[in-house]
Short mmCIF file of C-alpha atoms in Angstrom, two decimals:
data_model
loop_
_atom_site.label_atom_id
_atom_site.label_comp_id
_atom_site.label_asym_id
_atom_site.label_seq_id
_atom_site.Cartn_x
_atom_site.Cartn_y
_atom_site.Cartn_z
CA UNK A 1017 2.64 -13.89 -8.65
CA UNK A 1018 0.88 -11.40 -6.31
CA UNK A 1019 3.32 -9.88 -3.81
CA UNK A 1020 2.57 -7.42 -1.11
CA UNK A 1021 5.57 -6.00 0.74
CA UNK A 1022 5.06 -3.80 3.82
CA UNK A 1023 7.51 -1.41 5.35
CA UNK A 1024 7.79 1.46 7.73
CA UNK A 1025 7.42 -0.16 11.02
CA UNK A 1026 9.57 -0.07 14.06
CA UNK A 1027 9.63 1.30 17.49
CA UNK A 1028 7.72 4.51 18.07
CA UNK A 1029 6.83 6.60 21.12
CA UNK A 1030 3.34 7.08 22.37
CA UNK A 1031 1.62 10.09 20.76
CA UNK A 1032 3.85 10.01 17.60
CA UNK A 1033 2.86 9.32 14.07
CA UNK A 1034 3.96 6.64 11.65
CA UNK A 1035 3.27 5.89 8.07
CA UNK A 1036 3.32 2.36 6.78
CA UNK A 1037 3.63 1.48 3.11
CA UNK A 1038 2.83 -1.57 1.05
CA UNK A 1039 4.19 -2.01 -2.38
CA UNK A 1040 2.10 -4.41 -4.56
CA UNK A 1041 3.17 -6.27 -7.62
CA UNK A 1042 1.96 -9.16 -9.77
CA UNK A 1043 -1.47 -7.70 -10.46
CA UNK A 1044 -3.11 -4.44 -11.67
CA UNK A 1045 -3.16 -2.55 -8.33
CA UNK A 1046 -5.68 -0.03 -9.55
CA UNK A 1047 -8.29 -2.66 -10.14
CA UNK A 1048 -8.59 -3.73 -6.55
CA UNK A 1049 -9.81 -2.57 -3.22
CA UNK A 1050 -7.09 -2.87 -0.63
CA UNK A 1051 -7.19 -3.33 3.15
CA UNK A 1052 -5.04 -3.05 6.32
CA UNK A 1053 -5.46 -5.62 9.09
CA UNK A 1054 -3.49 -5.88 12.26
CA UNK A 1055 -2.68 -8.71 14.73
CA UNK A 1056 -1.80 -7.95 18.35
CA UNK A 1057 0.96 -9.91 20.17
CA UNK A 1058 -1.84 -12.01 21.70
CA UNK A 1059 -2.79 -12.90 18.26
CA UNK A 1060 -6.18 -10.92 18.14
CA UNK A 1061 -6.90 -9.91 14.63
CA UNK A 1062 -8.45 -6.63 13.85
CA UNK A 1063 -9.58 -5.22 10.48
CA UNK A 1064 -8.38 -1.60 10.18
CA UNK A 1065 -10.09 -0.50 6.98
CA UNK A 1066 -10.03 -0.57 3.19
CA UNK A 1067 -9.86 1.66 0.21
CA UNK A 1068 -11.57 1.65 -3.18
CA UNK A 1069 -9.49 0.89 -6.26
CA UNK A 1070 -9.45 4.56 -7.30
CA UNK A 1071 -8.88 5.90 -3.85
CA UNK A 1072 -12.20 7.69 -3.80
CA UNK A 1073 -13.69 5.88 -0.83
CA UNK A 1074 -12.52 4.38 2.38
CA UNK A 1075 -14.12 2.42 5.21
CA UNK A 1076 -12.59 2.20 8.67
CA UNK A 1077 -13.17 0.35 11.93
CA UNK A 1078 -15.05 2.98 13.98
CA UNK A 1079 -12.53 2.71 16.94
CA UNK A 1080 -9.65 3.62 14.61
CA UNK A 1081 -11.35 6.09 12.17
CA UNK A 1082 -10.15 9.20 14.11
CA UNK A 1083 -6.44 8.35 14.23
CA UNK A 1084 -5.74 6.11 11.06
CA UNK A 1085 -5.91 7.09 7.48
CA UNK A 1086 -5.74 4.75 4.43
CA UNK A 1087 -4.51 6.11 1.18
CA UNK A 1088 -2.95 4.79 -2.05
CA UNK A 1089 -0.89 5.82 -5.00
CA UNK A 1090 -1.84 3.74 -8.04
CA UNK A 1091 1.06 5.12 -10.00
CA UNK A 1092 3.47 3.64 -7.54
CA UNK A 1093 1.24 0.55 -6.72
CA UNK A 1094 1.51 1.50 -3.23
CA UNK A 1095 -0.93 1.44 -0.27
CA UNK A 1096 -0.33 3.56 2.79
CA UNK A 1097 -1.44 3.56 6.42
CA UNK A 1098 -1.03 6.83 8.30
CA UNK A 1099 -1.11 6.29 12.05
CA UNK A 1100 -1.31 9.32 14.45
CA UNK A 1101 -1.30 9.70 18.17
CA UNK A 1102 -0.27 6.03 18.53
CA UNK A 1103 -0.86 4.28 21.76
CA UNK A 1104 0.58 1.15 23.41
CA UNK A 1105 -2.55 -0.84 22.23
CA UNK A 1106 -1.53 -0.12 18.59
CA UNK A 1107 1.45 -2.44 19.14
CA UNK A 1108 0.80 -5.10 16.49
CA UNK A 1109 1.92 -6.60 13.26
CA UNK A 1110 0.27 -4.74 10.43
CA UNK A 1111 -0.68 -6.55 7.16
CA UNK A 1112 -1.58 -5.19 3.78
CA UNK A 1113 -4.17 -7.40 2.19
CA UNK A 1114 -6.07 -7.85 -1.05
CA UNK A 1115 -9.06 -9.58 0.31
CA UNK A 1116 -9.69 -12.24 0.80
CA UNK A 1117 -6.70 -14.25 -0.12
CA UNK A 1118 -3.56 -12.14 -0.50
CA UNK A 1119 -1.58 -10.88 2.52
CA UNK A 1120 1.78 -9.30 2.88
CA UNK A 1121 4.41 -10.66 5.26
CA UNK A 1122 3.45 -7.95 7.79
CA UNK A 1123 5.44 -5.15 9.50
CA UNK A 1124 5.79 -4.91 13.26
CA UNK A 1125 4.91 -1.67 15.11
CA UNK A 1126 5.85 -1.37 18.78
CA UNK A 1127 4.55 1.68 20.58
CA UNK A 1128 6.66 2.28 23.76
CA UNK A 1129 8.57 4.96 25.55
CA UNK B 603 -20.34 -4.50 14.89
CA UNK B 604 -20.98 -8.12 14.09
CA UNK B 605 -19.41 -10.41 16.85
CA UNK B 606 -17.74 -13.63 15.71
CA UNK B 607 -17.53 -16.23 18.41
CA UNK B 608 -15.07 -18.89 17.52
CA UNK B 609 -14.69 -22.31 19.34
CA UNK B 610 -12.87 -24.07 20.65
CA UNK B 611 -9.97 -21.79 21.49
CA UNK B 612 -7.62 -24.68 21.32
CA UNK B 613 -7.68 -28.20 20.09
CA UNK B 614 -5.44 -31.15 20.17
CA UNK B 615 -5.98 -33.84 17.59
CA UNK B 616 -4.38 -37.17 16.66
CA UNK B 617 -3.06 -37.98 13.27
CA UNK B 618 -5.88 -38.87 11.01
CA UNK B 619 -8.60 -37.46 13.34
CA UNK B 620 -11.40 -35.33 11.90
CA UNK B 621 -11.91 -32.15 13.68
CA UNK B 622 -14.32 -29.16 13.41
CA UNK B 623 -13.96 -25.50 14.42
CA UNK B 624 -17.06 -23.38 14.71
CA UNK B 625 -17.78 -19.68 14.26
CA UNK B 626 -21.09 -18.14 15.31
CA UNK B 627 -21.98 -14.69 14.10
CA UNK B 628 -24.12 -12.28 16.16
CA UNK B 629 -26.32 -11.78 13.17
CA UNK B 630 -26.82 -13.25 9.63
CA UNK B 631 -23.73 -12.97 7.53
CA UNK B 632 -25.24 -14.55 4.39
CA UNK B 633 -22.25 -16.92 3.87
CA UNK B 634 -19.70 -14.08 3.66
CA UNK B 635 -17.25 -15.95 5.73
CA UNK B 636 -13.62 -16.98 5.22
CA UNK B 637 -11.43 -19.33 7.05
CA UNK B 638 -7.69 -18.85 7.37
CA UNK B 639 -4.73 -20.79 8.69
CA UNK B 640 -1.77 -19.18 10.11
CA UNK B 641 1.45 -20.92 10.92
CA UNK B 642 4.00 -19.57 13.49
CA UNK B 643 5.70 -16.39 12.20
CA UNK B 644 3.76 -16.45 8.88
CA UNK B 645 0.99 -14.54 7.16
CA UNK B 646 -2.53 -16.00 7.31
CA UNK B 647 -3.40 -18.33 4.36
CA UNK B 648 -6.83 -18.41 2.87
CA UNK B 649 -8.42 -21.89 3.13
CA UNK B 650 -12.12 -21.37 2.52
CA UNK B 651 -14.12 -18.37 1.22
CA UNK B 652 -17.85 -17.86 0.78
CA UNK B 653 -18.39 -20.23 3.62
CA UNK B 654 -17.67 -23.34 1.57
CA UNK B 655 -15.51 -22.58 -1.45
CA UNK B 656 -12.10 -24.21 -1.30
CA UNK B 657 -9.24 -21.84 -2.26
CA UNK B 658 -7.17 -23.07 -5.04
CA UNK B 659 -4.26 -25.31 -3.87
CA UNK B 660 -5.80 -25.96 -0.48
CA UNK B 661 -6.00 -29.78 0.24
CA UNK B 662 -9.45 -31.34 -0.09
CA UNK B 663 -9.40 -32.43 3.52
CA UNK B 664 -10.41 -28.92 4.35
CA UNK B 665 -14.01 -28.07 3.97
CA UNK B 666 -16.40 -25.36 5.06
CA UNK B 667 -20.06 -25.32 5.85
CA UNK B 668 -22.79 -23.26 7.38
CA UNK B 669 -25.32 -20.52 6.75
CA UNK B 670 -26.97 -17.70 8.56
CA UNK B 671 -25.17 -17.26 11.83
CA UNK B 672 -23.49 -20.73 12.15
CA UNK B 673 -20.28 -21.82 10.32
CA UNK B 674 -17.86 -24.59 10.63
CA UNK B 675 -14.44 -25.60 9.29
CA UNK B 676 -13.70 -29.32 9.14
CA UNK B 677 -10.42 -30.99 8.59
CA UNK B 678 -10.96 -34.59 7.60
CA UNK B 679 -7.84 -36.39 8.71
CA UNK B 680 -5.44 -34.35 10.72
CA UNK B 681 -1.95 -34.09 9.22
CA UNK B 682 1.17 -32.85 10.94
CA UNK B 683 1.31 -29.79 8.57
CA UNK B 684 -2.20 -28.66 9.76
CA UNK B 685 -0.79 -27.56 13.12
CA UNK B 686 -1.30 -23.80 13.54
CA UNK B 687 -3.80 -21.16 14.26
CA UNK B 688 -7.12 -20.85 12.57
CA UNK B 689 -9.59 -18.05 12.39
CA UNK B 690 -12.72 -16.99 10.71
CA UNK B 691 -13.41 -13.55 9.16
CA UNK B 692 -16.88 -12.14 8.26
CA UNK B 693 -17.09 -9.86 5.23
CA UNK B 694 -20.80 -9.18 5.29
CA UNK B 695 -20.92 -5.82 7.00
CA UNK B 696 -18.39 -3.24 7.89
CA UNK B 697 -16.35 -3.26 9.98
CA UNK B 698 -15.34 -6.81 8.95
CA UNK B 699 -14.58 -8.91 12.05
CA UNK B 700 -12.58 -11.90 13.03
CA UNK B 701 -13.07 -14.87 15.28
CA UNK B 702 -10.85 -15.15 18.28
CA UNK B 703 -8.81 -17.97 16.83
CA UNK B 704 -8.33 -21.68 17.41
CA UNK B 705 -4.94 -23.11 18.18
CA UNK B 706 -4.69 -26.63 16.63
CA UNK B 707 -2.03 -28.95 17.81
CA UNK B 708 -1.09 -32.52 16.91
CA UNK B 709 -1.50 -34.84 19.84
#
């Protein structure tokens, strides 16, 4: 059974950095592109970006490219999202996904002073 | 970016009623469209991929259609468990983009 389990969320101050993790199981992690998606409290969905199965290539939403970095450790079956200089508008639930059908349970990030 | 315009934003349907939700893309997305259902507090669940392919385990009352820039999700016979939020996702061109969502309620 495919499982994606995110962690690392919480309350963070504006301007700070935060790194989310997603541990994958139930499939050969190194065979798949992986993505991050976020959902705002108002339920708007936004695709953040994705990373090639070997970590050699990434795509990002242009509006987030300068502050967010996606990486992976295939030996640990783990996907990461490094968020820097966070803003209040980054407040959202962040999902790790193996597109199109597998999503984690999500992790909440709240940016507030 | 490709804009996905989803309608209606909300919908109330009676038990057994057939409903449709539409997504219109700002350019041709060549059937690279998925539909998701999200229930309160849960992760999105894939219903339809490649515009009209039913995901394994999804009831056959769900169907997808469309091409080019116009796509729709149909529920043939509303059931209580179909309440939730629905949204489309285009995977044709980066950045992938979502529709604004449709809230479906049982009347």
